[in-house]
Amino acid sequence: MSSEMSSTRSYELKRRAERREETRRRIVEAAVELHSTVGPARASLAAIAERAGVTRPTVYAHFPDARALFEACSGHV
């Protein structure tokens, strides 16, 4: 076995993690914007997803419930 084949390549989630964080940031920013314009009660997850450019399941993948999203918004502001 050559030395090239025996060396292992380390795998990093760097790029994937960066994209995930960017998506999360867009969702939170969309939620903050809608909360300030139409109010938290009228800011549906579908509207937040649309404003963030993602699907509703993507919002749920990042925030399992409305409370988690609201807490992220509070931390963002």
Coordinates of N, CA and C in Angstrom, one line a residue:
M1 N 0.8 -1.2 0.0 CA 0.0 0.0 0.0 C 0.9 1.2 0.0
S2 N 0.6 2.2 -0.9 CA 1.4 3.4 -0.9 C 1.1 4.3 0.2
S3 N 2.0 5.2 0.5 CA 1.8 6.2 1.6 C 0.6 7.1 1.3
E4 N 0.3 7.3 0.0 CA -0.8 8.2 -0.3 C -2.1 7.5 0.1
M5 N -2.2 6.2 -0.1 CA -3.4 5.5 0.2 C -3.6 5.2 1.7
S6 N -2.5 5.2 2.4 CA -2.6 4.9 3.8 C -3.0 6.1 4.6
S7 N -2.7 7.3 4.1 CA -3.1 8.5 4.8 C -4.6 8.7 4.7
T8 N -5.2 9.0 5.8 CA -6.6 9.3 5.8 C -6.9 10.7 5.6
R9 N -8.0 11.0 5.0 CA -8.4 12.3 4.7 C -9.4 12.7 5.8
S10 N -9.2 13.8 6.5 CA -10.1 14.2 7.5 C -11.3 14.9 6.9
Y11 N -12.4 14.6 7.4 CA -13.7 15.2 6.9 C -14.1 16.3 7.8
E12 N -14.4 17.5 7.3 CA -14.9 18.6 8.1 C -16.2 19.0 7.6
L13 N -17.1 19.4 8.5 CA -18.4 19.9 8.1 C -18.4 21.4 7.9
K14 N -17.2 21.9 7.7 CA -17.1 23.4 7.7 C -18.0 24.0 6.7
R15 N -18.0 23.7 5.5 CA -18.8 24.3 4.4 C -20.3 24.0 4.7
R16 N -20.6 22.8 5.1 CA -22.0 22.4 5.4 C -22.5 23.1 6.6
A17 N -21.6 23.3 7.6 CA -22.0 24.0 8.9 C -22.2 25.4 8.6
E18 N -21.4 26.0 7.7 CA -21.6 27.4 7.3 C -22.9 27.7 6.6
R19 N -23.3 26.8 5.7 CA -24.5 26.9 5.0 C -25.7 26.7 6.0
R20 N -25.6 25.8 6.9 CA -26.6 25.6 7.9 C -26.8 26.8 8.8
E21 N -25.7 27.4 9.2 CA -25.8 28.6 10.0 C -26.4 29.8 9.2
E22 N -26.1 29.9 7.9 CA -26.6 30.9 7.1 C -28.1 30.8 6.9
T23 N -28.6 29.5 6.7 CA -30.0 29.2 6.6 C -30.7 29.6 7.9
R24 N -30.1 29.2 9.1 CA -30.7 29.5 10.4 C -30.8 31.1 10.6
R25 N -29.7 31.8 10.2 CA -29.7 33.2 10.3 C -30.8 33.9 9.4
R26 N -31.0 33.4 8.2 CA -32.1 33.9 7.3 C -33.5 33.7 7.9
I27 N -33.7 32.5 8.5 CA -35.0 32.2 9.1 C -35.2 33.1 10.3
V28 N -34.2 33.3 11.2 CA -34.4 34.2 12.3 C -34.6 35.6 11.9
E29 N -33.9 36.1 10.9 CA -34.1 37.5 10.4 C -35.5 37.7 9.8
A30 N -35.9 36.7 9.1 CA -37.3 36.7 8.5 C -38.3 36.8 9.6
A31 N -38.1 36.0 10.6 CA -39.1 36.0 11.7 C -39.1 37.3 12.5
V32 N -37.9 37.8 12.7 CA -37.8 39.1 13.4 C -38.5 40.2 12.6
E33 N -38.3 40.2 11.3 CA -38.9 41.2 10.4 C -40.4 41.1 10.4
L34 N -40.9 39.8 10.3 CA -42.4 39.6 10.3 C -43.0 39.9 11.7
H35 N -42.3 39.6 12.7 CA -42.8 39.9 14.1 C -42.9 41.4 14.3
S36 N -42.0 42.1 13.7 CA -42.1 43.6 13.9 C -43.1 44.3 13.0
T37 N -43.4 43.6 11.8 CA -44.4 44.3 10.9 C -45.8 43.8 11.1
V38 N -46.0 42.5 11.3 CA -47.4 42.0 11.4 C -47.7 41.5 12.8
G39 N -46.6 41.3 13.7 CA -46.8 40.8 15.0 C -46.5 39.3 15.1
P40 N -46.1 38.9 16.2 CA -45.8 37.4 16.4 C -47.0 36.5 16.2
A41 N -48.1 37.0 16.6 CA -49.3 36.1 16.4 C -49.7 35.9 15.0
R42 N -49.4 36.9 14.1 CA -49.8 36.8 12.7 C -48.7 36.3 11.8
A43 N -47.5 36.1 12.4 CA -46.3 35.7 11.6 C -46.3 34.1 11.5
S44 N -47.0 33.6 10.5 CA -47.0 32.1 10.4 C -45.7 31.5 10.0
L45 N -45.5 30.3 10.3 CA -44.3 29.6 9.9 C -44.1 29.5 8.4
A46 N -45.3 29.4 7.7 CA -45.2 29.4 6.3 C -44.7 30.7 5.7
A47 N -45.2 31.8 6.3 CA -44.8 33.2 5.9 C -43.3 33.4 6.2
I48 N -42.9 32.9 7.4 CA -41.5 33.0 7.7 C -40.6 32.3 6.8
A49 N -41.0 31.0 6.5 CA -40.3 30.2 5.5 C -40.2 30.9 4.2
E50 N -41.3 31.4 3.7 CA -41.3 32.0 2.4 C -40.4 33.2 2.4
R51 N -40.4 34.1 3.4 CA -39.6 35.2 3.5 C -38.1 34.9 3.6
A52 N -37.8 33.7 4.2 CA -36.4 33.3 4.3 C -35.9 32.5 3.1
G53 N -36.8 32.2 2.2 CA -36.5 31.4 1.0 C -36.2 29.9 1.3
V54 N -36.9 29.4 2.3 CA -36.8 28.0 2.6 C -38.2 27.4 2.7
T55 N -38.3 26.1 2.9 CA -39.6 25.4 3.1 C -39.9 25.3 4.6
R56 N -41.2 25.0 4.8 CA -41.6 24.9 6.3 C -40.8 23.7 6.9
P57 N -40.6 22.6 6.3 CA -39.8 21.5 7.0 C -38.4 22.0 7.3
T58 N -37.9 22.9 6.5 CA -36.5 23.4 6.8 C -36.6 24.3 8.1
V59 N -37.6 25.0 8.3 CA -37.8 25.8 9.5 C -37.9 24.9 10.7
Y60 N -38.7 23.8 10.6 CA -38.8 22.9 11.7 C -37.5 22.1 11.9
A61 N -36.7 21.9 10.9 CA -35.4 21.2 11.1 C -34.5 22.1 12.0
H62 N -34.6 23.4 11.9 CA -33.8 24.3 12.7 C -34.4 24.7 14.0
F63 N -35.7 24.7 14.0 CA -36.5 25.1 15.2 C -37.7 24.2 15.4
P64 N -37.6 23.3 16.3 CA -38.7 22.2 16.5 C -40.0 22.8 16.8
D65 N -40.1 24.0 17.4 CA -41.4 24.6 17.7 C -41.3 26.1 17.7
A66 N -42.4 26.7 17.8 CA -42.5 28.2 17.7 C -41.7 28.8 18.9
R67 N -41.7 28.2 20.0 CA -41.0 28.8 21.2 C -39.5 28.8 20.9
A68 N -38.9 27.8 20.3 CA -37.5 27.8 20.0 C -37.2 28.9 19.0
L69 N -38.1 29.1 18.0 CA -37.8 30.2 17.0 C -38.0 31.6 17.7
F70 N -38.9 31.7 18.6 CA -39.1 33.0 19.3 C -37.9 33.3 20.2
E71 N -37.4 32.3 20.9 CA -36.2 32.4 21.7 C -35.0 32.9 20.8
A72 N -34.9 32.3 19.7 CA -33.8 32.7 18.8 C -33.9 34.1 18.3
C73 N -35.2 34.5 18.1 CA -35.4 35.9 17.7 C -35.0 36.9 18.8
S74 N -35.4 36.5 20.0 CA -35.0 37.3 21.2 C -33.5 37.5 21.3
G75 N -32.8 36.4 21.1 CA -31.3 36.4 21.2 C -30.7 37.2 20.0
H76 N -31.4 37.3 18.9 CA -30.9 38.0 17.7 C -31.0 39.5 17.9
V77 N -32.1 39.9 18.5 CA -32.3 41.4 18.7 C -31.6 41.9 19.8

